[in-house]
Short mmCIF file of C-alpha atoms in Angstrom, two decimals:
data_model
loop_
_atom_site.label_atom_id
_atom_site.label_comp_id
_atom_site.label_asym_id
_atom_site.label_seq_id
_atom_site.Cartn_x
_atom_site.Cartn_y
_atom_site.Cartn_z
CA MET A 1 -1.93 27.13 4.34
CA PHE A 2 0.47 25.37 6.79
CA LEU A 3 -1.41 22.17 6.15
CA LEU A 4 -1.25 22.57 2.72
CA GLN A 5 2.35 22.92 2.49
CA LYS A 6 2.82 20.28 5.01
CA SER A 7 0.78 17.71 2.90
CA LYS A 8 2.97 18.76 -0.51
CA LEU A 9 5.89 18.22 1.60
CA ILE A 10 4.81 14.83 2.25
CA LYS A 11 3.81 13.86 -1.42
CA ILE A 12 7.73 14.82 -2.01
CA LEU A 13 9.36 13.03 1.21
CA ILE A 14 7.89 9.51 1.25
CA PRO A 15 8.85 8.86 -2.63
CA LEU A 16 12.12 10.29 -1.88
CA ILE A 17 12.75 7.85 0.89
CA LEU A 18 11.39 4.88 -1.00
CA SER A 19 13.33 5.38 -3.97
CA SER A 20 16.46 6.37 -1.85
CA VAL A 21 16.04 3.03 -0.05
CA ILE A 22 15.84 0.92 -3.39
CA ILE A 23 18.70 2.45 -5.21
CA THR A 24 20.88 2.12 -2.08
CA LEU A 25 19.93 -1.41 -1.63
CA SER A 26 20.96 -1.90 -5.36
CA PHE A 27 24.60 -1.18 -4.63
CA PHE A 28 24.68 -4.21 -2.27
CA ASP A 29 24.49 -7.36 -4.18
CA HIS A 30 23.73 -9.99 -1.34
CA LEU A 31 21.16 -7.80 0.38
CA TRP A 32 19.39 -7.21 -2.76
CA MET A 33 18.94 -10.48 -3.71
CA SER A 34 18.26 -11.96 -0.23
CA ILE A 35 15.64 -9.00 0.53
CA TRP A 36 13.98 -9.76 -2.72
CA SER A 37 13.79 -13.50 -2.33
CA SER A 38 12.20 -13.06 1.21
CA LEU A 39 9.40 -11.11 -0.74
CA ASN A 40 8.79 -14.31 -3.29
CA ILE A 41 10.55 -12.24 -5.92
CA PRO A 42 12.90 -14.13 -8.10
CA ALA A 43 15.68 -11.40 -8.25
CA THR A 44 18.13 -10.69 -11.23
CA PHE A 45 21.34 -9.19 -10.75
CA PRO A 46 22.71 -6.56 -11.68
CA PRO A 47 19.51 -4.84 -10.45
CA PHE A 48 17.13 -3.55 -12.95
CA ASP A 49 17.29 -5.93 -15.49
CA ASP A 50 14.47 -4.72 -17.54
CA SER A 51 15.79 -1.25 -17.63
CA LEU A 52 19.25 -2.66 -18.40
CA ALA A 53 17.91 -4.33 -21.52
CA ILE A 54 17.99 -1.21 -23.29
CA ASN A 55 21.47 -0.62 -22.44
CA ARG A 56 22.31 -4.28 -23.88
CA GLY A 57 20.38 -3.35 -26.98
CA LEU A 58 22.33 -0.29 -27.24
CA GLN A 59 25.69 -1.97 -26.92
CA PHE A 60 24.91 -4.23 -30.01
CA LYS A 61 23.60 -0.90 -32.01
CA ASN A 62 27.06 0.60 -30.95
CA GLU A 63 28.87 -2.47 -32.25
CA GLY A 64 26.62 -2.01 -35.64
CA LEU A 65 24.69 -5.04 -35.04
CA ASN A 66 20.89 -5.03 -35.18
CA PRO A 67 19.62 -5.16 -31.38
CA TYR A 68 16.88 -6.79 -32.65
CA THR A 69 18.24 -9.84 -34.17
CA SER A 70 21.79 -9.87 -32.68
CA SER A 71 20.50 -12.10 -29.49
CA PRO A 72 18.04 -14.65 -30.00
CA ASN A 73 18.13 -15.58 -26.17
CA ASP A 74 17.51 -12.00 -24.90
CA PRO A 75 15.20 -10.70 -27.71
CA PHE A 76 15.02 -7.09 -27.74
CA ASN A 77 11.18 -6.15 -28.03
CA TYR A 78 11.19 -2.24 -27.32
CA PRO A 79 10.71 0.58 -29.87
CA SER A 80 13.80 1.96 -31.17
CA VAL A 81 13.06 5.38 -29.49
CA TRP A 82 14.34 4.05 -26.45
CA LEU A 83 17.63 3.29 -28.10
CA SER A 84 17.94 7.11 -28.86
CA ILE A 85 17.01 7.93 -25.43
CA TYR A 86 19.43 5.88 -23.44
CA GLU A 87 22.21 7.10 -25.76
CA PHE A 88 21.38 10.77 -25.53
CA PHE A 89 21.57 10.21 -21.46
CA ASP A 90 24.51 8.54 -21.94
CA LEU A 91 23.13 5.61 -19.74
CA ASN A 92 25.48 2.93 -20.37
CA ASN A 93 27.43 5.15 -17.58
CA PRO A 94 26.75 3.51 -14.46
CA LEU A 95 26.14 6.72 -12.23
CA LYS A 96 23.96 7.84 -14.93
CA PHE A 97 22.15 5.17 -14.79
CA LYS A 98 21.58 4.72 -11.17
CA ILE A 99 20.31 8.59 -11.23
CA PHE A 100 17.83 7.72 -14.04
CA ASN A 101 16.57 4.63 -12.16
CA PHE A 102 16.21 6.80 -9.02
CA VAL A 103 14.18 9.55 -11.12
CA ILE A 104 11.65 6.60 -12.76
CA LEU A 105 11.37 5.26 -8.86
CA PHE A 106 10.50 8.82 -7.29
CA GLY A 107 8.05 9.49 -10.43
CA TYR A 108 6.35 6.26 -9.84
CA PHE A 109 5.97 6.47 -6.07
CA PHE A 110 5.08 10.10 -6.56
CA VAL A 111 2.26 9.30 -8.99
CA LEU A 112 0.98 6.05 -6.63
CA PHE A 113 1.08 8.56 -3.54
CA ASP A 114 -1.06 11.09 -5.23
CA PHE A 115 -3.74 8.89 -6.53
CA PHE A 116 -3.81 7.43 -2.75
CA LEU A 117 -4.42 10.75 -1.44
CA LYS A 118 -7.00 11.55 -3.93
CA ASN A 119 -9.34 8.65 -2.82
CA ASN A 120 -10.28 8.27 0.54
CA ASN A 121 -12.91 5.41 0.12
CA LYS A 122 -12.16 2.56 2.84
CA TYR A 123 -12.19 -0.28 0.51
CA PHE A 124 -10.18 1.77 -2.01
CA ILE A 125 -7.39 1.77 0.48
CA PHE A 126 -7.71 -1.58 1.36
CA ILE A 127 -7.43 -2.95 -2.48
CA PHE A 128 -4.81 0.03 -2.92
CA LEU A 129 -2.54 -1.36 -0.38
CA ILE A 130 -3.07 -4.94 -1.34
CA PHE A 131 -1.69 -4.10 -4.45
CA ILE A 132 1.50 -1.93 -2.96
CA PHE A 133 2.50 -4.97 -1.01
CA SER A 134 1.66 -7.60 -3.91
CA THR A 135 4.10 -9.47 -6.25
CA SER A 136 3.15 -7.72 -9.15
CA ASN A 137 4.32 -4.34 -7.74
CA PHE A 138 7.41 -5.91 -6.15
CA LEU A 139 8.15 -7.34 -9.47
CA ILE A 140 7.70 -4.22 -11.52
CA ILE A 141 10.03 -2.27 -9.07
CA GLU A 142 12.66 -5.17 -8.82
CA ARG A 143 12.87 -5.40 -12.58
CA LEU A 144 12.57 -1.35 -13.18
CA ASN A 145 10.25 -2.40 -16.13
CA LEU A 146 9.54 0.59 -18.24
CA GLU A 147 5.80 0.32 -17.78
CA ILE A 148 6.29 2.64 -14.83
CA ILE A 149 6.97 5.29 -17.11
CA ILE A 150 4.10 4.75 -19.28
CA PHE A 151 1.98 4.36 -16.12
CA CYS A 152 3.29 8.00 -14.79
CA PHE A 153 2.53 9.53 -18.37
CA LEU A 154 -0.79 7.84 -18.67
CA TYR A 155 -1.97 9.51 -15.20
CA LEU A 156 -0.96 12.84 -15.91
CA THR A 157 -2.75 12.52 -19.25
CA ILE A 158 -5.75 11.55 -17.07
CA VAL A 159 -5.49 14.22 -14.38
CA ASN A 160 -4.21 17.19 -16.52
CA ARG A 161 -7.10 19.56 -17.62
CA ASN A 162 -4.96 21.17 -20.37
CA TYR A 163 -5.89 18.91 -23.55
CA LEU A 164 -2.81 19.90 -25.39
CA VAL A 165 -0.65 19.01 -22.32
CA LYS A 166 -2.84 15.85 -22.07
CA SER A 167 -2.34 14.75 -25.51
CA ILE A 168 1.66 15.23 -25.00
CA PHE A 169 1.74 12.95 -22.46
CA PHE A 170 -0.51 10.38 -24.30
CA LEU A 171 1.41 10.32 -27.32
CA ALA A 172 4.96 10.34 -25.52
CA SER A 173 3.45 7.17 -23.72
CA PHE A 174 2.12 5.51 -27.19
CA VAL A 175 5.27 6.37 -29.16
CA LEU A 176 7.48 4.45 -25.94
CA LYS A 177 5.24 1.45 -25.92
CA ILE A 178 2.29 0.71 -28.43
CA HIS A 179 -0.36 -0.32 -26.13
CA PRO A 180 -1.49 2.93 -24.48
CA VAL A 181 -2.99 3.25 -27.83
CA PHE A 182 -5.97 0.98 -25.92
CA SER A 183 -6.32 3.94 -23.80
CA ILE A 184 -7.26 6.48 -26.29
CA PHE A 185 -10.80 6.27 -24.82
CA VAL A 186 -9.92 8.97 -22.31
CA PHE A 187 -10.41 11.71 -24.98
CA ILE A 188 -14.08 10.34 -25.61
CA ASN A 189 -15.81 13.59 -24.42
CA ASN A 190 -14.04 15.61 -26.90
CA LYS A 191 -14.60 13.99 -30.50
CA LYS A 192 -12.00 16.68 -32.08
CA TYR A 193 -9.11 15.47 -29.81
CA PHE A 194 -10.21 11.76 -29.79
CA PHE A 195 -10.08 11.54 -33.88
CA SER A 196 -7.09 13.62 -34.22
CA ILE A 197 -5.21 11.58 -31.63
CA LEU A 198 -6.85 8.36 -33.36
CA LEU A 199 -5.50 9.73 -36.84
CA ILE A 200 -2.08 10.22 -35.40
CA SER A 201 -1.65 7.16 -33.68
CA ILE A 202 -2.67 5.20 -36.95
CA LEU A 203 -0.44 7.13 -39.02
CA TYR A 204 2.36 6.41 -36.41
CA LEU A 205 1.57 2.69 -36.31
CA ILE A 206 1.91 2.87 -40.22
CA PHE A 207 4.95 4.35 -40.52
CA MET A 208 6.58 1.91 -37.60
CA ARG A 209 4.69 -1.32 -39.05
CA GLU A 210 8.11 -2.89 -39.84
CA GLU A 211 9.44 -2.02 -36.35
CA ILE A 212 6.35 -3.35 -34.82
CA SER A 213 6.39 -6.50 -36.79
CA ILE A 214 9.93 -7.34 -35.48
CA MET A 215 9.34 -6.30 -32.10
CA ARG A 216 5.82 -8.77 -32.51
CA ASN A 217 8.07 -11.47 -33.41
CA ASN A 218 10.55 -10.83 -30.60
CA MET A 219 7.55 -11.01 -28.02
CA ILE A 220 8.26 -14.06 -25.47
CA GLU A 221 4.79 -15.70 -24.97
CA PHE A 222 4.88 -16.44 -21.13
CA ALA A 223 3.19 -19.56 -20.20
CA LEU A 224 3.16 -18.79 -16.56
CA ILE A 225 0.75 -18.63 -13.67
CA PHE A 226 1.81 -14.70 -13.46
CA ALA A 227 1.07 -13.79 -16.97
CA TYR A 228 -2.34 -13.20 -18.56
CA GLY A 229 -3.35 -12.76 -22.15
CA ILE A 230 -4.52 -15.00 -25.01
CA GLY A 231 -1.04 -15.42 -25.97
CA SER A 232 -0.25 -17.01 -22.76
CA ILE A 233 -3.42 -19.10 -23.19
CA ALA A 234 -2.45 -20.39 -26.22
CA LYS A 235 1.35 -20.93 -25.49
CA ALA A 236 0.40 -23.01 -22.23
CA LEU A 237 -2.14 -25.11 -24.42
CA TYR A 238 0.66 -25.68 -26.92
CA TYR A 239 3.22 -26.78 -24.37
CA TYR A 240 0.60 -29.29 -22.88
CA SER A 241 -0.15 -30.43 -26.28
CA GLU A 242 3.23 -31.11 -27.20
CA GLU A 243 4.31 -32.86 -23.90
CA LEU A 244 0.89 -35.35 -24.23
CA ASN A 245 1.17 -35.52 -28.16
CA TYR A 246 -2.31 -33.57 -28.86
CA PHE A 247 -3.13 -31.84 -32.11
CA LEU A 248 -1.36 -28.59 -31.44
CA ASN A 249 2.15 -28.56 -32.83
CA GLU A 250 4.38 -25.96 -34.75
CA SER A 251 2.78 -26.03 -37.82
CA ASN A 252 -0.79 -24.80 -36.64
CA TYR A 253 0.10 -23.36 -33.56
CA ILE A 254 -0.28 -19.68 -35.18
CA LEU A 255 -3.48 -20.24 -36.70
CA PHE A 256 -4.61 -21.66 -33.22
CA ARG A 257 -3.62 -18.53 -31.52
CA ASN A 258 -5.02 -16.21 -34.02
CA ILE A 259 -8.61 -18.07 -33.60
CA LEU A 260 -8.32 -17.49 -30.00
CA VAL A 261 -7.52 -14.00 -30.43
CA LEU A 262 -10.74 -13.82 -32.95
CA LEU A 263 -13.17 -15.31 -30.46
CA ALA A 264 -11.73 -13.18 -27.59
CA ALA A 265 -12.26 -9.98 -29.52
CA ILE A 266 -15.84 -11.31 -30.68
CA TYR A 267 -16.80 -12.23 -26.99
CA ALA A 268 -15.21 -8.95 -25.61
CA THR A 269 -17.50 -6.84 -28.34
CA LEU A 270 -20.36 -8.67 -27.23
CA ILE A 271 -20.06 -8.28 -23.63
CA VAL A 272 -19.46 -4.12 -24.31
CA PHE A 273 -22.70 -4.38 -26.47
CA ILE A 274 -24.68 -5.68 -23.60
CA LYS A 275 -24.97 -2.16 -21.94
CA PHE A 276 -23.85 0.04 -24.99
CA ARG A 277 -26.70 1.59 -27.34
CA LEU A 278 -25.54 3.94 -29.91
CA ASN A 279 -28.49 6.70 -29.01
CA ASP A 280 -29.58 9.33 -31.33
CA GLN A 281 -28.77 11.85 -28.83
CA LEU A 282 -26.95 12.33 -25.55
CA VAL A 283 -27.92 14.12 -22.56
CA GLY A 284 -24.80 16.58 -21.57
CA SER A 285 -22.52 14.50 -19.63
CA ILE A 286 -19.27 15.77 -18.13
CA ILE A 287 -16.72 12.94 -18.05
CA THR A 288 -15.10 12.59 -14.45
CA VAL A 289 -11.70 11.94 -13.46
CA GLU A 290 -12.84 8.13 -12.28
CA GLU A 291 -14.38 7.54 -15.40
CA LYS A 292 -11.16 8.46 -17.34
CA LEU A 293 -8.97 6.24 -15.14
CA PHE A 294 -11.42 3.41 -15.78
CA LEU A 295 -11.30 3.87 -19.57
CA CYS A 296 -7.78 4.09 -19.45
CA GLY A 297 -6.94 1.14 -17.16
CA SER A 298 -9.88 -1.28 -18.29
CA GLY A 299 -8.95 -0.42 -22.37
CA ILE A 300 -4.97 -1.33 -22.05
CA PHE A 301 -6.07 -4.34 -19.88
CA ILE A 302 -8.72 -5.82 -22.54
CA GLY A 303 -6.43 -4.83 -25.59
CA THR A 304 -3.19 -6.34 -24.07
CA PHE A 305 -5.30 -9.51 -23.05
CA ILE A 306 -6.68 -9.81 -26.52
CA THR A 307 -3.66 -9.28 -28.68
CA SER A 308 -0.82 -10.35 -26.30
CA SER A 309 0.96 -12.12 -23.45
CA SER A 310 1.73 -9.75 -20.58
CA ILE A 311 3.71 -10.40 -17.24
CA ASP A 312 1.31 -9.51 -14.65
CA TYR A 313 2.93 -6.51 -13.51
CA ARG A 314 1.19 -4.87 -16.00
CA LEU A 315 -2.16 -5.20 -13.81
CA LEU A 316 -0.69 -2.21 -12.48
CA TYR A 317 -3.26 -0.55 -14.86
CA LEU A 318 -6.24 -2.25 -13.01
CA ILE A 319 -5.87 0.02 -10.05
CA PHE A 320 -7.02 2.77 -12.48
CA THR A 321 -10.57 0.88 -12.87
CA ILE A 322 -10.95 0.58 -8.82
CA PRO A 323 -12.57 4.14 -7.92
CA LEU A 324 -15.28 4.23 -10.58
CA LEU A 325 -16.53 0.61 -9.85
CA LEU A 326 -16.66 1.30 -6.19
CA LYS A 327 -19.52 3.79 -7.01
CA TYR A 328 -21.53 1.12 -8.86
CA ASN A 329 -24.31 -0.81 -6.64
CA ASN A 330 -23.89 -4.36 -7.87
CA LYS A 331 -22.26 -5.41 -5.03
CA LYS A 332 -21.80 -9.26 -5.87
CA ILE A 333 -20.35 -8.48 -9.29
CA ILE A 334 -17.88 -5.48 -7.71
CA PHE A 335 -16.84 -7.96 -4.68
CA THR A 336 -16.06 -10.67 -7.52
CA TYR A 337 -14.17 -8.36 -9.23
CA PHE A 338 -12.08 -7.11 -6.37
CA LEU A 339 -11.40 -10.37 -4.94
CA CYS A 340 -10.28 -11.74 -8.18
CA LEU A 341 -7.93 -8.48 -8.34
CA ILE A 342 -6.37 -9.39 -4.81
CA ILE A 343 -5.58 -12.58 -6.01
CA CYS A 344 -4.19 -12.06 -9.37
CA PHE A 345 -2.12 -9.35 -8.11
CA ASN A 346 0.00 -12.00 -6.03
CA SER A 347 -0.21 -14.78 -8.78
CA LEU A 348 3.33 -14.89 -8.42
CA HIS A 349 2.94 -16.92 -5.10
CA PHE A 350 1.24 -19.70 -6.84
CA GLU A 351 4.02 -20.25 -9.23
CA GLY A 352 6.22 -23.03 -8.89
CA GLY A 353 6.32 -26.79 -9.18
CA ASP A 354 6.32 -28.92 -12.26
CA SER A 355 4.82 -27.34 -15.10
CA TYR A 356 3.17 -30.66 -16.27
CA SER A 357 2.09 -31.78 -13.12
CA LEU A 358 -1.88 -32.02 -12.18
CA MET A 359 -1.30 -29.53 -9.36
CA TYR A 360 0.28 -26.78 -11.80
CA PHE A 361 -2.40 -27.33 -14.25
CA VAL A 362 -5.32 -26.71 -11.44
CA LYS A 363 -3.27 -23.75 -10.14
CA ALA A 364 -2.86 -22.23 -13.43
CA SER A 365 -6.35 -22.98 -14.64
CA ILE A 366 -8.05 -21.11 -11.32
CA ILE A 367 -5.71 -17.94 -11.76
CA TYR A 368 -6.25 -17.76 -15.67
CA PHE A 369 -10.24 -18.17 -15.16
CA LEU A 370 -9.75 -15.31 -12.23
CA LYS A 371 -8.08 -12.99 -15.03
CA PHE A 372 -10.94 -14.06 -17.51
CA ILE A 373 -13.55 -12.93 -14.90
CA ILE A 374 -11.52 -9.42 -14.81
CA PHE A 375 -11.49 -9.39 -18.45
CA SER A 376 -15.50 -9.82 -18.80
CA ILE A 377 -16.28 -7.77 -15.97
CA ASN A 378 -14.02 -4.64 -17.44
CA CYS A 379 -15.83 -5.15 -20.94
CA TYR A 380 -19.20 -4.99 -19.17
CA TYR A 381 -18.50 -1.63 -17.46
CA LEU A 382 -16.66 -0.20 -20.42
CA GLY A 383 -20.11 -0.46 -22.13
CA ILE A 384 -21.61 1.38 -19.66
CA VAL A 385 -19.24 4.29 -19.55
CA LEU A 386 -19.06 4.45 -23.16
CA ASN A 387 -22.59 4.55 -23.48
CA LYS A 388 -22.48 7.89 -21.63
CA PHE A 389 -20.55 9.68 -24.21
CA VAL A 390 -20.92 8.00 -27.58
CA ASP A 391 -23.90 8.69 -29.94
CA LYS A 392 -24.66 8.78 -33.56
CA SER A 393 -23.55 12.55 -33.92
CA PHE A 394 -20.29 11.34 -32.25
CA PHE A 395 -19.25 9.99 -35.99
CA LYS A 396 -20.39 13.18 -37.64
CA ILE A 397 -16.98 14.76 -38.04
#
């Protein structure tokens, strides 16, 4: 009993200390900038810029302006529900904003620590610690990107046994950010919940289609080494084409990008179906937590890789894929996957230099290729996991 209480105390104490240290640092301008710079993170001031973006949008709204169109140089691309949340909690107030940030950081560290304690494999510990001290993790903390909240909600979705509670956390994450819809496979072992939540998600997407379209238009496609996705690849090729006077230009870029999205979707489908077979009937299988974690992490990465451009702090979800893949015996594939993860978690170290130089092109090509390998391996194992839970009867509802 004493050891159990001590363990619970540590799970609270460590996140409490870490979040307190970071919030304290945010009060000291020079210290904040110098510490993050020493970690190779391009620090912003004021601190927590991604979280502050909601306040900037709220300010436009309070002035009677449209936050989605009022600042072309700083486009607002969050669902409008965030404006209501920030307005309800009065997060324009500096003190309340700091408290809100503290709660987010505490929740993030608590979830990470809980996830760490539930996986005692030595290889998992090594890769997990690499992520913790990676530029991807440092960047999401420095910016306080709201992806942190989505990550925590999805983790609670997975570890919770009550399907009603799971559904609430999942739908909350989906409403706050659209891309969690790609993690809907965590409900794959209960087809009634799966199709119910899928239907709710589709209806919500239809209802919010105009706002989603505006957010899509406001989305910045980052042609950077520490970004991933078809949007990043297409935009990088566009910039090189413009610089070298090749065939890509403003008039045909959208068509070119959409063709790449289609090709990526076809490629992903083909890889998934290498191991996926729609059997007549399945032998009863109980889905494990590791499989749910994998379906969540791989689903989000695959979906966002095909449809968008994402800064590498969204690689955060890939730590969900680690516990399950460690159980597979294909050592060459798994070693390749983890090596790619370790390098890509720290892709910000490779950023810098003339974007049109040969050196930058080589660096970017290598890192993008490693992310494509990660994409391919996730598609392959997604087919393996889905094969355990989807048969012909799955669609008879």
